[in-house]
Amino acid sequence: MTEIQIERKTKSVEAVIRALQVLKLFDKSTQELSLAEISRRTGMVKSTALRMLVSLAEEQMVTVTADRKYALGPEIYRLGKAYTSGFNLESHVRPAMQQLVLDANECVSFFQRIGNRRMCLFREDSDHLLREHVAEGDTVSLDRGAAGRVLTTFPKQDPNLTAPLRTLEQLPLVSIGERDAEINGLAAPVFSAAQGLVGALTISGPKSRLTESYIEELKPKVLRTAANLSARLGARFYG
């Protein structure tokens, strides 16, 4: 049995899960909670919640305020800084794009919004001589193309909440000759828990190959890749 197989068969520790559930109650809008509120929101009886909080306080994961409420502790800040300093978006996105190029046999781009334009942050080309030519660092307008519409549609989406089914059913967004009469494309948003919308993952190509019927075939692949990336970055948008 391999290490990975052993890990998959190993059950989670309930006490750890409960402790994490407590920590996840806190966010920008909920910075302090009483014992009663924590008990109610987690479904734990007060005595259990209190034992959990005492343990978390010992490890500086939570602190106790002057009015006997609980807040995140300094150890959470340290861990967050460690995560941020070691975070490299490209190391997550680039391999996923390379696989998508192999799956789709068309070019894949990752766009971010820069003011009123969108910039190609990462690009992976197909082997076709006939293709849309976009280089990393190029900027184009936001008002046309599937990636542009993704970046303008989802900027305020909370990445820590699962999107409604009706929203997911609209994805990926499709462009038929919008930015260039001979180019089609499809795009889906990628989120991180810390930053929200981090970019639009896009497949683009000439109409002669990237037909509307082929776009339908590619939709699940783009969505799956965007969903996997978002999950890896801690966002719950895709569920």
C-alpha positions as MATLAB code, in Angstrom:
seq = 'MTEIQIERKTKSVEAVIRALQVLKLFDKSTQELSLAEISRRTGMVKSTALRMLVSLAEEQMVTVTADRKYALGPEIYRLGKAYTSGFNLESHVRPAMQQLVLDANECVSFFQRIGNRRMCLFREDSDHLLREHVAEGDTVSLDRGAAGRVLTTFPKQDPNLTAPLRTLEQLPLVSIGERDAEINGLAAPVFSAAQGLVGALTISGPKSRLTESYIEELKPKVLRTAANLSARLGARFYG';
ca = [
       0.000    0.000    0.000;
       1.419    3.393   -1.002;
       1.703    6.458    1.240;
      -1.095    8.160   -0.701;
      -3.395    5.140   -0.278;
      -2.675    5.103    3.457;
      -3.483    8.820    3.692;
      -6.796    8.319    1.894;
      -7.792    5.517    4.245;
      -6.854    7.490    7.357;
      -9.873    9.001    9.106;
      -9.919   12.611   10.208;
      -9.625   13.467   13.911;
     -12.966   14.782   15.160;
     -11.453   17.113   17.768;
      -9.282   18.778   15.117;
     -12.274   19.220   12.814;
     -14.247   20.829   15.641;
     -11.392   23.174   16.486;
     -11.171   24.263   12.856;
     -14.926   24.807   12.775;
     -14.510   27.254   15.651;
     -11.714   29.149   13.893;
     -13.723   29.381   10.666;
     -16.460   31.298   12.485;
     -14.243   34.389   12.445;
     -13.886   36.661    9.429;
     -13.727   40.374    8.582;
     -17.327   40.936    9.661;
     -17.176   38.655   12.726;
     -14.065   39.489   14.735;
     -15.350   38.669   18.218;
     -17.781   36.038   19.504;
     -19.064   35.064   22.933;
     -19.019   31.494   24.225;
     -22.788   31.322   23.770;
     -22.530   32.456   20.141;
     -19.781   29.943   19.403;
     -21.801   27.175   21.021;
     -24.889   28.078   18.988;
     -23.095   28.413   15.655;
     -21.115   25.186   15.965;
     -23.818   23.122   17.643;
     -21.447   22.215   20.484;
     -22.633   22.298   24.074;
     -21.021   25.150   26.004;
     -18.763   22.892   28.081;
     -17.317   21.286   24.937;
     -16.912   24.639   23.202;
     -15.164   26.053   26.255;
     -12.669   23.171   26.391;
     -11.976   23.722   22.705;
     -11.420   27.441   23.243;
      -9.107   26.854   26.204;
      -6.951   24.565   24.053;
      -6.929   27.050   21.176;
      -6.000   29.868   23.563;
      -3.072   27.842   24.938;
      -1.709   27.615   21.393;
      -2.431   31.339   20.789;
      -4.944   30.511   18.060;
      -7.566   32.577   19.906;
      -7.409   35.299   22.528;
      -9.900   36.345   25.195;
     -11.018   39.988   25.163;
     -11.646   42.153   28.221;
     -15.387   41.519   27.986;
     -14.899   37.719   27.863;
     -15.359   37.334   24.142;
     -13.093   35.374   21.831;
     -11.081   36.597   18.851;
      -8.403   35.172   16.564;
      -4.974   35.046   18.163;
      -1.476   36.024   16.985;
      -0.613   32.505   15.838;
      -3.261   32.786   13.116;
      -1.550   35.940   11.858;
       1.833   34.199   11.811;
       0.445   31.268    9.837;
      -1.281   33.629    7.415;
       1.960   35.514    6.783;
       3.807   32.240    6.248;
       1.193   31.123    3.717;
       1.293   34.459    1.887;
       5.086   34.539    1.635;
       5.149   31.012    0.235;
       2.194   31.473   -2.109;
       2.992   31.438   -5.797;
      -0.059   31.712   -8.055;
       1.886   30.642  -11.131;
       2.947   27.363   -9.543;
      -0.740   26.444   -9.225;
      -2.075   27.890  -12.469;
       0.656   27.023  -14.987;
       0.485   23.199  -14.683;
      -3.320   23.296  -14.895;
      -3.120   25.407  -18.056;
      -0.590   23.057  -19.631;
      -2.888   20.108  -19.032;
      -5.834   22.036  -20.470;
      -3.844   22.751  -23.658;
      -3.261   19.006  -24.029;
      -6.952   18.279  -23.433;
      -8.317   20.979  -25.732;
      -5.514   21.276  -28.314;
      -6.071   25.043  -28.260;
      -4.372   27.991  -26.550;
      -5.072   28.685  -22.882;
      -4.677   32.068  -21.156;
      -5.102   33.392  -17.643;
      -6.267   37.003  -17.463;
      -6.382   39.430  -14.537;
      -8.153   42.756  -14.384;
      -5.890   45.815  -14.387;
      -8.066   48.907  -14.052;
     -10.304   49.097  -17.104;
      -8.339   46.504  -19.055;
      -7.390   42.884  -18.671;
      -3.835   41.595  -18.773;
      -2.654   38.187  -19.926;
      -0.778   37.021  -16.837;
       0.001   33.497  -18.068;
      -0.204   31.964  -21.545;
       0.236   28.444  -22.901;
       0.118   28.046  -26.687;
      -1.009   25.055  -28.702;
       1.122   23.624  -31.508;
      -1.164   25.069  -34.198;
       0.380   27.649  -36.515;
      -3.042   29.254  -36.918;
      -4.003   30.583  -33.512;
      -4.887   33.727  -31.588;
      -1.646   35.529  -30.777;
      -1.579   36.883  -27.227;
       1.608   37.232  -25.195;
       2.072   37.333  -21.442;
       1.881   40.956  -20.375;
      -0.420   42.018  -23.241;
      -3.513   43.992  -22.231;
      -6.844   44.159  -24.026;
     -10.179   45.806  -23.303;
     -12.613   44.395  -20.755;
     -15.751   45.040  -22.786;
     -15.364   42.170  -25.255;
     -14.485   38.500  -24.979;
     -15.346   35.716  -22.544;
     -12.501   36.533  -20.139;
     -13.478   40.196  -20.011;
     -17.049   39.326  -19.126;
     -15.888   36.924  -16.417;
     -13.726   39.626  -14.834;
     -16.558   42.175  -14.849;
     -19.302   39.740  -13.764;
     -17.681   38.217  -10.660;
     -15.515   40.883   -8.938;
     -17.709   41.026   -5.800;
     -18.489   37.323   -5.525;
     -17.670   35.976   -2.045;
     -15.217   33.124   -2.755;
     -15.946   31.556    0.622;
     -19.588   30.901   -0.273;
     -20.755   28.307   -2.773;
     -22.252   29.948   -5.850;
     -25.983   29.388   -6.481;
     -26.724   26.622   -8.963;
     -28.192   29.124  -11.435;
     -24.841   30.945  -11.479;
     -22.853   27.779  -12.066;
     -25.203   26.787  -14.877;
     -24.216   29.956  -16.769;
     -20.543   28.990  -16.756;
     -18.287   28.972  -18.594;
     -19.032   32.226  -20.421;
     -18.672   31.971  -24.191;
     -17.456   34.477  -26.774;
     -18.353   34.033  -30.430;
     -16.342   36.512  -32.489;
     -16.627   39.274  -29.892;
     -13.077   40.627  -29.742;
     -12.115   39.415  -33.202;
     -14.563   38.201  -35.824;
     -12.484   35.062  -36.427;
     -11.815   34.117  -32.790;
     -14.040   32.219  -30.361;
     -13.427   31.537  -26.703;
     -14.782   30.352  -23.366;
     -13.754   31.333  -19.856;
     -14.431   30.559  -16.189;
     -13.483   32.450  -13.008;
     -10.775   31.298  -10.611;
     -10.971   32.361   -6.955;
      -8.790   32.220   -3.875;
     -10.139   32.360   -0.332;
      -7.833   35.255    0.550;
      -8.095   37.423   -2.569;
     -11.448   36.596   -4.123;
     -11.443   36.632   -7.924;
      -7.848   36.091   -9.054;
      -8.415   35.652  -12.777;
     -10.235   34.219  -15.749;
      -9.115   30.898  -17.216;
      -9.684   31.011  -20.969;
      -9.502   28.768  -24.020;
      -9.394   30.638  -27.327;
      -8.918   29.727  -30.949;
     -10.000   30.318  -34.539;
     -13.638   29.746  -35.419;
     -12.640   27.091  -37.926;
     -11.489   24.793  -35.090;
     -13.117   26.201  -31.970;
     -16.616   25.741  -33.320;
     -19.738   26.170  -31.208;
     -20.133   22.388  -31.046;
     -16.523   21.938  -29.910;
     -17.024   24.674  -27.311;
     -19.833   22.577  -25.834;
     -17.392   19.652  -25.538;
     -14.817   21.837  -23.823;
     -17.128   23.471  -21.283;
     -16.830   20.692  -18.659;
     -13.031   20.671  -18.984;
     -12.710   24.414  -18.418;
     -15.110   24.317  -15.473;
     -13.365   21.351  -13.895;
      -9.966   23.022  -14.205;
     -11.250   26.337  -12.779;
     -13.022   24.493   -9.953;
      -9.929   22.454   -9.061;
      -7.748   25.571   -9.063;
     -10.213   27.479   -6.891;
     -10.443   24.595   -4.428;
      -6.641   24.417   -4.277;
      -6.615   28.125   -3.454;
      -9.135   27.610   -0.656;
     -12.257   29.052   -2.321;
     -15.664   27.364   -2.096;
     -17.251   29.037   -5.141;
     -17.675   25.795   -7.092;
     -18.802   23.821   -4.037;
];
